[in-house]
PDB file of C-alpha atoms in Angstrom:
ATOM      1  CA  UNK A   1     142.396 -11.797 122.273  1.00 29.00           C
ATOM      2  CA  UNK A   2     142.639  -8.214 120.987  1.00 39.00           C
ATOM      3  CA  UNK A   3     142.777  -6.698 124.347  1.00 41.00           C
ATOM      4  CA  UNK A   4     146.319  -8.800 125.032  1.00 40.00           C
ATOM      5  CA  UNK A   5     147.880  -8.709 121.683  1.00 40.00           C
ATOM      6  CA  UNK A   6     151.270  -6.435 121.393  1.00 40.00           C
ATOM      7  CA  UNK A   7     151.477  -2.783 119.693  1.00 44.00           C
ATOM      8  CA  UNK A   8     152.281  -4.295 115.989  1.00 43.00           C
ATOM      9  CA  UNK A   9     154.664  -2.279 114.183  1.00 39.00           C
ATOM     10  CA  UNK A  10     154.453   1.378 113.067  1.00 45.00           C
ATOM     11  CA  UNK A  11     153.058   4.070 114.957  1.00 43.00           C
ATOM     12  CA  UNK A  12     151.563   4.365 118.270  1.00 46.00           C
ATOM     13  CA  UNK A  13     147.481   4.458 117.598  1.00 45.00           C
ATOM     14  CA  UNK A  14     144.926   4.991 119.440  1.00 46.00           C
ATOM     15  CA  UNK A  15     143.387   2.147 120.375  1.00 45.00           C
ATOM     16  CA  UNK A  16     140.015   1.053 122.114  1.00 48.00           C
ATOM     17  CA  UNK A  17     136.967  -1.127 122.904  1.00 46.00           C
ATOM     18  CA  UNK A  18     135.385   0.331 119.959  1.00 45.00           C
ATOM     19  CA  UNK A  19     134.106   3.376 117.470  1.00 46.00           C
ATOM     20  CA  UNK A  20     130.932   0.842 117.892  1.00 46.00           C
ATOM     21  CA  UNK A  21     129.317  -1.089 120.932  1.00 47.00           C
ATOM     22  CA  UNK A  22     128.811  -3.804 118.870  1.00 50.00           C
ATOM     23  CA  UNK A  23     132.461  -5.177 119.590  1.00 56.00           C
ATOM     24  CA  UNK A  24     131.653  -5.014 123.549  1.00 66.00           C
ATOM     25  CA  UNK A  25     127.661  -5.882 123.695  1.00 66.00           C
ATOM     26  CA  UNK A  26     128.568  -8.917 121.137  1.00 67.00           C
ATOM     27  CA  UNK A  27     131.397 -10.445 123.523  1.00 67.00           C
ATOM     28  CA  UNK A  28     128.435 -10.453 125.933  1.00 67.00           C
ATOM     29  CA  UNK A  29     125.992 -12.006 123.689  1.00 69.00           C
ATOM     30  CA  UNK A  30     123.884  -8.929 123.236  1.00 68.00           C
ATOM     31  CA  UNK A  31     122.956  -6.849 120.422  1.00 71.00           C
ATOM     32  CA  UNK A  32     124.771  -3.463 119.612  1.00 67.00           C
ATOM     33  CA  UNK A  33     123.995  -0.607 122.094  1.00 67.00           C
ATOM     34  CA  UNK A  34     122.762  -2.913 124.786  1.00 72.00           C
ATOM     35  CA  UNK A  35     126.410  -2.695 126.954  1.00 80.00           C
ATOM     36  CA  UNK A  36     125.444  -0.436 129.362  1.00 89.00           C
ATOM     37  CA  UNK A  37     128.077   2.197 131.017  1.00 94.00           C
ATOM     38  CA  UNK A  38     129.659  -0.666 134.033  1.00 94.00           C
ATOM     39  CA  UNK A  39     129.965  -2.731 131.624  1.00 93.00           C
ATOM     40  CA  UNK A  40     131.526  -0.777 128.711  1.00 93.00           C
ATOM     41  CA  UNK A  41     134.115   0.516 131.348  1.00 95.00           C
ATOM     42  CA  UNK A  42     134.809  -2.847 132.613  1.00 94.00           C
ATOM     43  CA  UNK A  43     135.698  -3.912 129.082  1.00 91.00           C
ATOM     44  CA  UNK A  44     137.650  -0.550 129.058  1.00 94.00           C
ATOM     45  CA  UNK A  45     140.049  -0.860 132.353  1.00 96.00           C
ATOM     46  CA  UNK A  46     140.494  -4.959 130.753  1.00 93.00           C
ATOM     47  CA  UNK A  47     141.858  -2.777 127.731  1.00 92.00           C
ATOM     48  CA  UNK A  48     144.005  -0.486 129.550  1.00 94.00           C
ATOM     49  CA  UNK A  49     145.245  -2.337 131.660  1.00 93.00           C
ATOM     50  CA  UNK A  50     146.688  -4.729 128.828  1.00 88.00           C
ATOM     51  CA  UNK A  51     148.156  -2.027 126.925  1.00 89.00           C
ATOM     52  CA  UNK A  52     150.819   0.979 126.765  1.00 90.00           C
ATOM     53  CA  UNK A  53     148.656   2.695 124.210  1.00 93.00           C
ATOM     54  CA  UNK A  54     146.413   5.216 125.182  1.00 95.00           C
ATOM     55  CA  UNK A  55     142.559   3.722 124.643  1.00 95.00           C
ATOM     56  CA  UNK A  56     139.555   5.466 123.340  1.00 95.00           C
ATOM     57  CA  UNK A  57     135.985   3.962 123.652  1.00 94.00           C
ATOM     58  CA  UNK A  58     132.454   4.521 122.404  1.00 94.00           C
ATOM     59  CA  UNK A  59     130.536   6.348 125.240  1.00 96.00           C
ATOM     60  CA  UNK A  60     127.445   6.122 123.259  1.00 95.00           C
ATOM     61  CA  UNK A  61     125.117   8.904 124.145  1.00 97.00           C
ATOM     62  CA  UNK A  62     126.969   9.846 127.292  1.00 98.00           C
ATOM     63  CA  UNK A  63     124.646   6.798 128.958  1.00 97.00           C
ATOM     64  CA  UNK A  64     121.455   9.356 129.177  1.00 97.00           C
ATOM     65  CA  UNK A  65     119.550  12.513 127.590  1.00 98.00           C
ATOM     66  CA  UNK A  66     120.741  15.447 130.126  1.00 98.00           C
ATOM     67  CA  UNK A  67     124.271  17.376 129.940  1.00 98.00           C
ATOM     68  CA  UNK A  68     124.924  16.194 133.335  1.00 98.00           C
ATOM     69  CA  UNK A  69     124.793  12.390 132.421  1.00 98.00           C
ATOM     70  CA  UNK A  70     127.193  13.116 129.619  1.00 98.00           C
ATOM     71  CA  UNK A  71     129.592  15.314 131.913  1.00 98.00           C
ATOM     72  CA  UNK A  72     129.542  12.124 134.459  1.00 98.00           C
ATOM     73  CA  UNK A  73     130.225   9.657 131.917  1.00 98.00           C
ATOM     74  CA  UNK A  74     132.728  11.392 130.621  1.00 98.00           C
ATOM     75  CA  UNK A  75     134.707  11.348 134.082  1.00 98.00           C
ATOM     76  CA  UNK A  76     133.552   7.895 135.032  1.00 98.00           C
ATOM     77  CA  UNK A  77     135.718   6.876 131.637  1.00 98.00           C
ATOM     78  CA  UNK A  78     138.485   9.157 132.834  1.00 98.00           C
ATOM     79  CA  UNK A  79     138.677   7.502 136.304  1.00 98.00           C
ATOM     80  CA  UNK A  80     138.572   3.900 134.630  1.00 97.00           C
ATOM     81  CA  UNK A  81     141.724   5.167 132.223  1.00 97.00           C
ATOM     82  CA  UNK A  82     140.451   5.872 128.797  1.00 97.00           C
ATOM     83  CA  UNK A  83     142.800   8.599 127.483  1.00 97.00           C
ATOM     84  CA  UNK A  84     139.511   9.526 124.688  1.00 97.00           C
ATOM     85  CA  UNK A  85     135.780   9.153 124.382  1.00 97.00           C
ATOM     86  CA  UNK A  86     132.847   9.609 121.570  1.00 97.00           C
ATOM     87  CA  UNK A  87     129.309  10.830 122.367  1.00 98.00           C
ATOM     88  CA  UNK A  88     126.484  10.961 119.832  1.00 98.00           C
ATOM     89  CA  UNK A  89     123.487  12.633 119.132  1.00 98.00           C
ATOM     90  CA  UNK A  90     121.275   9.869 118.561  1.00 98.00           C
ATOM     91  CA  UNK A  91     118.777   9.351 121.411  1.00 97.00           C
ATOM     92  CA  UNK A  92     117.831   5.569 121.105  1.00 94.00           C
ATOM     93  CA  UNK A  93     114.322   6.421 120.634  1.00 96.00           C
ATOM     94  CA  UNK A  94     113.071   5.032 116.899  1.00 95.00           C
ATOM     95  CA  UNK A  95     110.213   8.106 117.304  1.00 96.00           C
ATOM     96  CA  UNK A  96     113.226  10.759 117.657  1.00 97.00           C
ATOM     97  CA  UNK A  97     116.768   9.360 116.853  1.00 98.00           C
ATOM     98  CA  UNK A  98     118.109  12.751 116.972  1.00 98.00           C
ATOM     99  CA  UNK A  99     118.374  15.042 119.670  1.00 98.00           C
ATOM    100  CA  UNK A 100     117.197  18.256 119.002  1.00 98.00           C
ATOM    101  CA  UNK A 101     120.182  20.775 117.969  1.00 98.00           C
ATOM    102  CA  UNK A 102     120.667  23.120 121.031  1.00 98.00           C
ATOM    103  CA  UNK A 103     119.746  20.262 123.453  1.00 98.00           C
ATOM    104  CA  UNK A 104     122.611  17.971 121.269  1.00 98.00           C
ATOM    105  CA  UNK A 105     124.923  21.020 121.965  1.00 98.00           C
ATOM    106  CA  UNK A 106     124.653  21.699 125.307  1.00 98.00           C
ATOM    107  CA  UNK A 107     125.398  18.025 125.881  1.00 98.00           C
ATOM    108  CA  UNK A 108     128.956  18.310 124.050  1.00 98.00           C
ATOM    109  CA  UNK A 109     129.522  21.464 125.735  1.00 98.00           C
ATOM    110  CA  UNK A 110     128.769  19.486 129.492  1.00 98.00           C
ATOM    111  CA  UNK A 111     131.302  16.648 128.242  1.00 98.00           C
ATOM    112  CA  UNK A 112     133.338  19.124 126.918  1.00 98.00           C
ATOM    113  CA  UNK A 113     134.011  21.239 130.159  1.00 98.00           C
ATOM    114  CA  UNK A 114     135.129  18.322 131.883  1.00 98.00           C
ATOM    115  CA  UNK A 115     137.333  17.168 129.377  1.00 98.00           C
ATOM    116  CA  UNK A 116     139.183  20.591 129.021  1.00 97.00           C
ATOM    117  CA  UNK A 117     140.462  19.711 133.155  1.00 96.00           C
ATOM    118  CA  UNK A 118     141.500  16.221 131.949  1.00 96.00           C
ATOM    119  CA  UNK A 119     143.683  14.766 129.698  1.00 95.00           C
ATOM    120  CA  UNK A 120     140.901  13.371 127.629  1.00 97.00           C
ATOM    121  CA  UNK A 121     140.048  13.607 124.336  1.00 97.00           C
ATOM    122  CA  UNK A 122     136.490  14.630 123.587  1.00 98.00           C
ATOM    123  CA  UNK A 123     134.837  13.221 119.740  1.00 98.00           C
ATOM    124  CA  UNK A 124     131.311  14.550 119.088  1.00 98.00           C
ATOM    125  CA  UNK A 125     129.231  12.059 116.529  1.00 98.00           C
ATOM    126  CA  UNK A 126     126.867  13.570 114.547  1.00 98.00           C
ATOM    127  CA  UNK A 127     124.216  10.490 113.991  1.00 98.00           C
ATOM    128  CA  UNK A 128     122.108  11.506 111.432  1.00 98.00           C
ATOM    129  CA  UNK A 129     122.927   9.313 108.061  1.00 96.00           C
ATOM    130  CA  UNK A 130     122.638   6.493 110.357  1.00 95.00           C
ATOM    131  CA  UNK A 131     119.059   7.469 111.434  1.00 96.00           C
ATOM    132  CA  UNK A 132     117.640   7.946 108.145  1.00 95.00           C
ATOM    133  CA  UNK A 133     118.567  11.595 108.005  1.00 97.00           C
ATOM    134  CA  UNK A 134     121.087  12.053 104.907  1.00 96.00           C
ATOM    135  CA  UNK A 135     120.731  15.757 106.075  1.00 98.00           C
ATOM    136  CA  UNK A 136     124.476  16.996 105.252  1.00 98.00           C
ATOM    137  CA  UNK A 137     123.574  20.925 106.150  1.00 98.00           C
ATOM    138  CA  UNK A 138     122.493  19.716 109.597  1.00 98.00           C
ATOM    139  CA  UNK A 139     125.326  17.450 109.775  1.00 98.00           C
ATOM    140  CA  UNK A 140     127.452  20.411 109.277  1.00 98.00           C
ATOM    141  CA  UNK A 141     125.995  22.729 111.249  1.00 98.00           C
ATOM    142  CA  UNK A 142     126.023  20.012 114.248  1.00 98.00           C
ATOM    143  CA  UNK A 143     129.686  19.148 113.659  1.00 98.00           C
ATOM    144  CA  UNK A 144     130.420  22.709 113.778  1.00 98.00           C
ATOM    145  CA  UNK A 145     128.309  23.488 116.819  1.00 98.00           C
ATOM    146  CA  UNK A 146     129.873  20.647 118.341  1.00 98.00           C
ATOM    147  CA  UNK A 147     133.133  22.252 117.810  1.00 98.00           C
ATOM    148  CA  UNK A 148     132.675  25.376 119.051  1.00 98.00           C
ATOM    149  CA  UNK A 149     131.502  23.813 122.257  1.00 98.00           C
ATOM    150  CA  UNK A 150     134.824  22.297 122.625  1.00 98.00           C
ATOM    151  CA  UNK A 151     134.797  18.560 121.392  1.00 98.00           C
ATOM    152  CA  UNK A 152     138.105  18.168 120.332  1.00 98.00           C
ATOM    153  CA  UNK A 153     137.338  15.512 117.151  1.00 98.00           C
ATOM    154  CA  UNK A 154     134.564  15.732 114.841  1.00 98.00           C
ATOM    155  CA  UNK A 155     132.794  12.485 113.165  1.00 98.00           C
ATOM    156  CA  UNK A 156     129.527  11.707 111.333  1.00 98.00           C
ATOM    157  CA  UNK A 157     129.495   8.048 110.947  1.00 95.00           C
ATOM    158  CA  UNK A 158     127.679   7.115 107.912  1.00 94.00           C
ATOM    159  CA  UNK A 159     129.101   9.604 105.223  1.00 95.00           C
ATOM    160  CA  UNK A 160     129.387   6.912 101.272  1.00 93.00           C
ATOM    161  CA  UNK A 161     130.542   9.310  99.415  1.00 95.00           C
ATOM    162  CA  UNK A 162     133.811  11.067  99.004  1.00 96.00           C
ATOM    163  CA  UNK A 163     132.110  14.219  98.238  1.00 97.00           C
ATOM    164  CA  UNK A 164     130.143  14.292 101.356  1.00 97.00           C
ATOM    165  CA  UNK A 165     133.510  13.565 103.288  1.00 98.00           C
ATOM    166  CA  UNK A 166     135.402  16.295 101.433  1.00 98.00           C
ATOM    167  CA  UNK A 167     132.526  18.592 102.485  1.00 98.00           C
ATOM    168  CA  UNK A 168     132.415  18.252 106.163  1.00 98.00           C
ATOM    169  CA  UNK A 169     136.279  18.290 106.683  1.00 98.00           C
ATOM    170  CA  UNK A 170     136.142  21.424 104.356  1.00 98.00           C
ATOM    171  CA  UNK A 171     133.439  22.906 106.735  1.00 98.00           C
ATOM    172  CA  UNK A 172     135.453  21.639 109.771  1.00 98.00           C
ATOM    173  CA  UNK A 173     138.986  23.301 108.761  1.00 94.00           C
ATOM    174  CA  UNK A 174     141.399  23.264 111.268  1.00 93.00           C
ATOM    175  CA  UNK A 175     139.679  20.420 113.499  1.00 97.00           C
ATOM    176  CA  UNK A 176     140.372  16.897 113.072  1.00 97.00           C
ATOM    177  CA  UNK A 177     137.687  14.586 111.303  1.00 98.00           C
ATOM    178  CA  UNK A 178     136.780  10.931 111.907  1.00 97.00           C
ATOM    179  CA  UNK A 179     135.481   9.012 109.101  1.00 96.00           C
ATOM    180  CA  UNK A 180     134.777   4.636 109.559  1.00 94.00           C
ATOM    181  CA  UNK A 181     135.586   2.017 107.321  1.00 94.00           C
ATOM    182  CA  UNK A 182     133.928  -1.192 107.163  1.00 90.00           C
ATOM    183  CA  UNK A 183     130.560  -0.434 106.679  1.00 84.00           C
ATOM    184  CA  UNK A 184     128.198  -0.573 103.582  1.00 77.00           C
ATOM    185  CA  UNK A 185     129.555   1.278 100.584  1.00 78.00           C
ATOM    186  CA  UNK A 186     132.389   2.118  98.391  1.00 81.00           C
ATOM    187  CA  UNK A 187     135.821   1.235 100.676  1.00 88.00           C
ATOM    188  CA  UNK A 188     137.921   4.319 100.190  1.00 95.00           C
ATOM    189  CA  UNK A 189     141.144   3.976 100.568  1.00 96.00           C
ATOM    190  CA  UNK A 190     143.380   5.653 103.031  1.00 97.00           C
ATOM    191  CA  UNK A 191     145.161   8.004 100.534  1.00 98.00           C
ATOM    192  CA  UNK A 192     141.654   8.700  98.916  1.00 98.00           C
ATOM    193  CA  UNK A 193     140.391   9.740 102.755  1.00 98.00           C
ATOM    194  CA  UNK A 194     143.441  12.042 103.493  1.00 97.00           C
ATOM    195  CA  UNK A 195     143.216  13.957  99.962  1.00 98.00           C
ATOM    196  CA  UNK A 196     140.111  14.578 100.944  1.00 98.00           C
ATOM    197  CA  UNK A 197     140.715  16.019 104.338  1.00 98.00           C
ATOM    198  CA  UNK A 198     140.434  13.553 107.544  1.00 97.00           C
ATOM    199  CA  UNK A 199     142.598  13.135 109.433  1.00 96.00           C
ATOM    200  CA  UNK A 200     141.405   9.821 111.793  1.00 96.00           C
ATOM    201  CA  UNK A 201     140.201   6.586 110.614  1.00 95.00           C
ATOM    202  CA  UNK A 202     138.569   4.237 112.334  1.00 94.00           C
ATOM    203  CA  UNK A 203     136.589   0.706 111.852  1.00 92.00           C
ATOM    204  CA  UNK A 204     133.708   0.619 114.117  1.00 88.00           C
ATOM    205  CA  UNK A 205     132.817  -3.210 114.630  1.00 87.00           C
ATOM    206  CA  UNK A 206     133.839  -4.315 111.541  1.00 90.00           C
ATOM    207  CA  UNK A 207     136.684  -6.320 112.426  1.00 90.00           C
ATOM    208  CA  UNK A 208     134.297  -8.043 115.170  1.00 88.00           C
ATOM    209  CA  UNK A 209     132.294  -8.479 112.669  1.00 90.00           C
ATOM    210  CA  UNK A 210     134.594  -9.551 109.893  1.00 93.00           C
ATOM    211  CA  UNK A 211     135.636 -12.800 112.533  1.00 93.00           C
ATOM    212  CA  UNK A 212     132.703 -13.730 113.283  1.00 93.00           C
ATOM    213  CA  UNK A 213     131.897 -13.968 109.351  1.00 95.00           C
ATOM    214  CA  UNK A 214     134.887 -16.375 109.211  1.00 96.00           C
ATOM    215  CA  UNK A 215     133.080 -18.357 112.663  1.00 96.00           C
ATOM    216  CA  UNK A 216     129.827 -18.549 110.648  1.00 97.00           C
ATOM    217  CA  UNK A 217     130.746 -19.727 107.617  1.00 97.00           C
ATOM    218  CA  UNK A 218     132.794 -22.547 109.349  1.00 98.00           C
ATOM    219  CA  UNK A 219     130.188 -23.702 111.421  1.00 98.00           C
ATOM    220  CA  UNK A 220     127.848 -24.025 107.658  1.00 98.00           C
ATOM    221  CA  UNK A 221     130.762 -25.524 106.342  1.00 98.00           C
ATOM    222  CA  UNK A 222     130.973 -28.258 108.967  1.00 98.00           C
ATOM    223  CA  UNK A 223     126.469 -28.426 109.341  1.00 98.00           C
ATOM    224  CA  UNK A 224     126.155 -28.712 105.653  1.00 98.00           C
ATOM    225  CA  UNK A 225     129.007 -30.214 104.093  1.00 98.00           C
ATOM    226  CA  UNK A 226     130.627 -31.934 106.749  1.00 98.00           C
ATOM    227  CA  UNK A 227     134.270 -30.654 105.942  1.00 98.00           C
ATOM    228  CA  UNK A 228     137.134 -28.778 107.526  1.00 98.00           C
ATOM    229  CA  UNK A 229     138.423 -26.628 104.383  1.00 98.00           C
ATOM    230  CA  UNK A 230     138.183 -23.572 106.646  1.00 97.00           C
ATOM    231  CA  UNK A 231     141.089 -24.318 108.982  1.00 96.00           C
ATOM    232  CA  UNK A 232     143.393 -24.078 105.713  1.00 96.00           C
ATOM    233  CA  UNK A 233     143.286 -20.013 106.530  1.00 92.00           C
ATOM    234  CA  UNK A 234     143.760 -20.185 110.202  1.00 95.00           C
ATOM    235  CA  UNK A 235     146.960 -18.819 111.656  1.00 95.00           C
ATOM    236  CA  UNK A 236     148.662 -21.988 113.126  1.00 95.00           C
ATOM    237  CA  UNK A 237     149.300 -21.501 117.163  1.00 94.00           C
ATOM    238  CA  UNK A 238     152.703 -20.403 117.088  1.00 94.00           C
ATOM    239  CA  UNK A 239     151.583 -16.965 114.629  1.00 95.00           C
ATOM    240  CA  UNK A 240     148.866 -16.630 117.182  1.00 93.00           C
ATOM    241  CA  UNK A 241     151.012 -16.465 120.256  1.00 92.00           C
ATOM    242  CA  UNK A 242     153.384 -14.265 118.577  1.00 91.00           C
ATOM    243  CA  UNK A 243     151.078 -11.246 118.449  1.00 86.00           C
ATOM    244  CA  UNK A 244     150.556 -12.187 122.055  1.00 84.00           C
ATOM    245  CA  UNK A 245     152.282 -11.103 125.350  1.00 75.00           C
ATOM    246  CA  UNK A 246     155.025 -13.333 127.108  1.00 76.00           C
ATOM    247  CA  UNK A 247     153.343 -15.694 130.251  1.00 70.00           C
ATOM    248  CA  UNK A 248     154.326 -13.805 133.609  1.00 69.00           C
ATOM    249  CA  UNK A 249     156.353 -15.474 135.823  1.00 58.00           C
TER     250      UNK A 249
END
């Protein structure tokens, strides 16, 4: 639905198939991270093609461990449209989540170069308070490393508390820094986030996930107490096909 609903009001966002795979892996029935690169594009060119606003998408870790798969990602998403991309340092191995730093570097620096003869925009994640590494030093040092090899946004997904925040963007003066609502934690609020220095927000699955909390507890309500009291917050049809596109033809 997302993919054909109309710019709402205000100003033009960036928009995209997600800060997370989870939004693309679960519309395939799979869990997060298991959307490999065809397929996260396909969902991507669906996106662009049903929208005027420029699209960003989760690239993952550039779709393998060398500099060279991230630099070909990166222009695979290019040629399928995407206007912005976000690679991370987390390998996908349990043993080692975290690439080690030069080898995490010289990966940004490979997307990086492409990006700089495109008119894409490059976001380097720092993974590590996702991976069980509350490490804000390292985080730092990557975000800043990541910079200087040219990624364009900086973003450590995981941050819960404003301090933490305040310190990276502090750290990262002059770039622009992602932070992502919706997860576990205190929910700052937008004006809280920009006094403290970022300058993006995003939401990661959690407005996936957020409707299929609504699906799941109608389907209990319906297995275990045989009632409908869940349609009373539905939009009605008409709402629904106002957010929606006019029928061609």
């Amino acid at each position: 639905m997302g993919c054909r609903q109309r710019p709402a009001a205000g100003r033009p966002r960036l928009s995209g198939p997600g800060d997370h795979q989870r939004r693309p892996a679960f519309s395939l029935g799979r869990r997060d991270g298991a959307a490999g690169l065809a397929e996260t594009l396909a969902n991507a060119r669906a996106i662009v093609a049903a929208t005027t606003l420029p699209v960003s998408a989760d690239l993952e870790n550039g779709f393998g461990h060398a500099p060279d798969d991230c630099a070909r990602t990166l222009r695979a998403a290019a040629e399928a449209g995407l206007a912005g991309g976000a690679i991370e340092d987390a390998t996908g191995d349990p043993a080692e989540p975290i690439y080690e730093f030069r080898h995490a570097v010289e990966r940004i620096a490979a997307a990086a170069e492409v990006a700089r003869a495109l008119p894409f925009v490059l976001t380097a994640r720092a993974e590590n308070f996702l991976h069980g590494r509350p490490d804000l030093d390292d985080t730092i040092a990557r975000l800043q490393a990541f910079a200087a090899a040219g990624a364009e946004v900086l973003y450590a997904p995981g941050l819960r508390e404003l301090a933490q925040i305040r310190a990276v963007c502090e750290a990262l003066e002059g770039f622009p820094v992602n932070v992502v609502m919706g997860l576990v934690g205190r929910p700052f609020t937008v004006a809280e986030l920009a006094a403290a220095g970022v300058r993006r927000i995003s939401l990661g699955g959690s407005l996936a996930r957020t409707a299929l909390g609504a699906l799941h507890r109608a389907a209990l309500e319906i297995r275990d107490q045989g009632s409908f009291a869940f349609a009373a917050g539905a939009l009605t049809g008409a709402e629904v096909e106002a957010y929606m596109q006019p029928r061609e033809g």
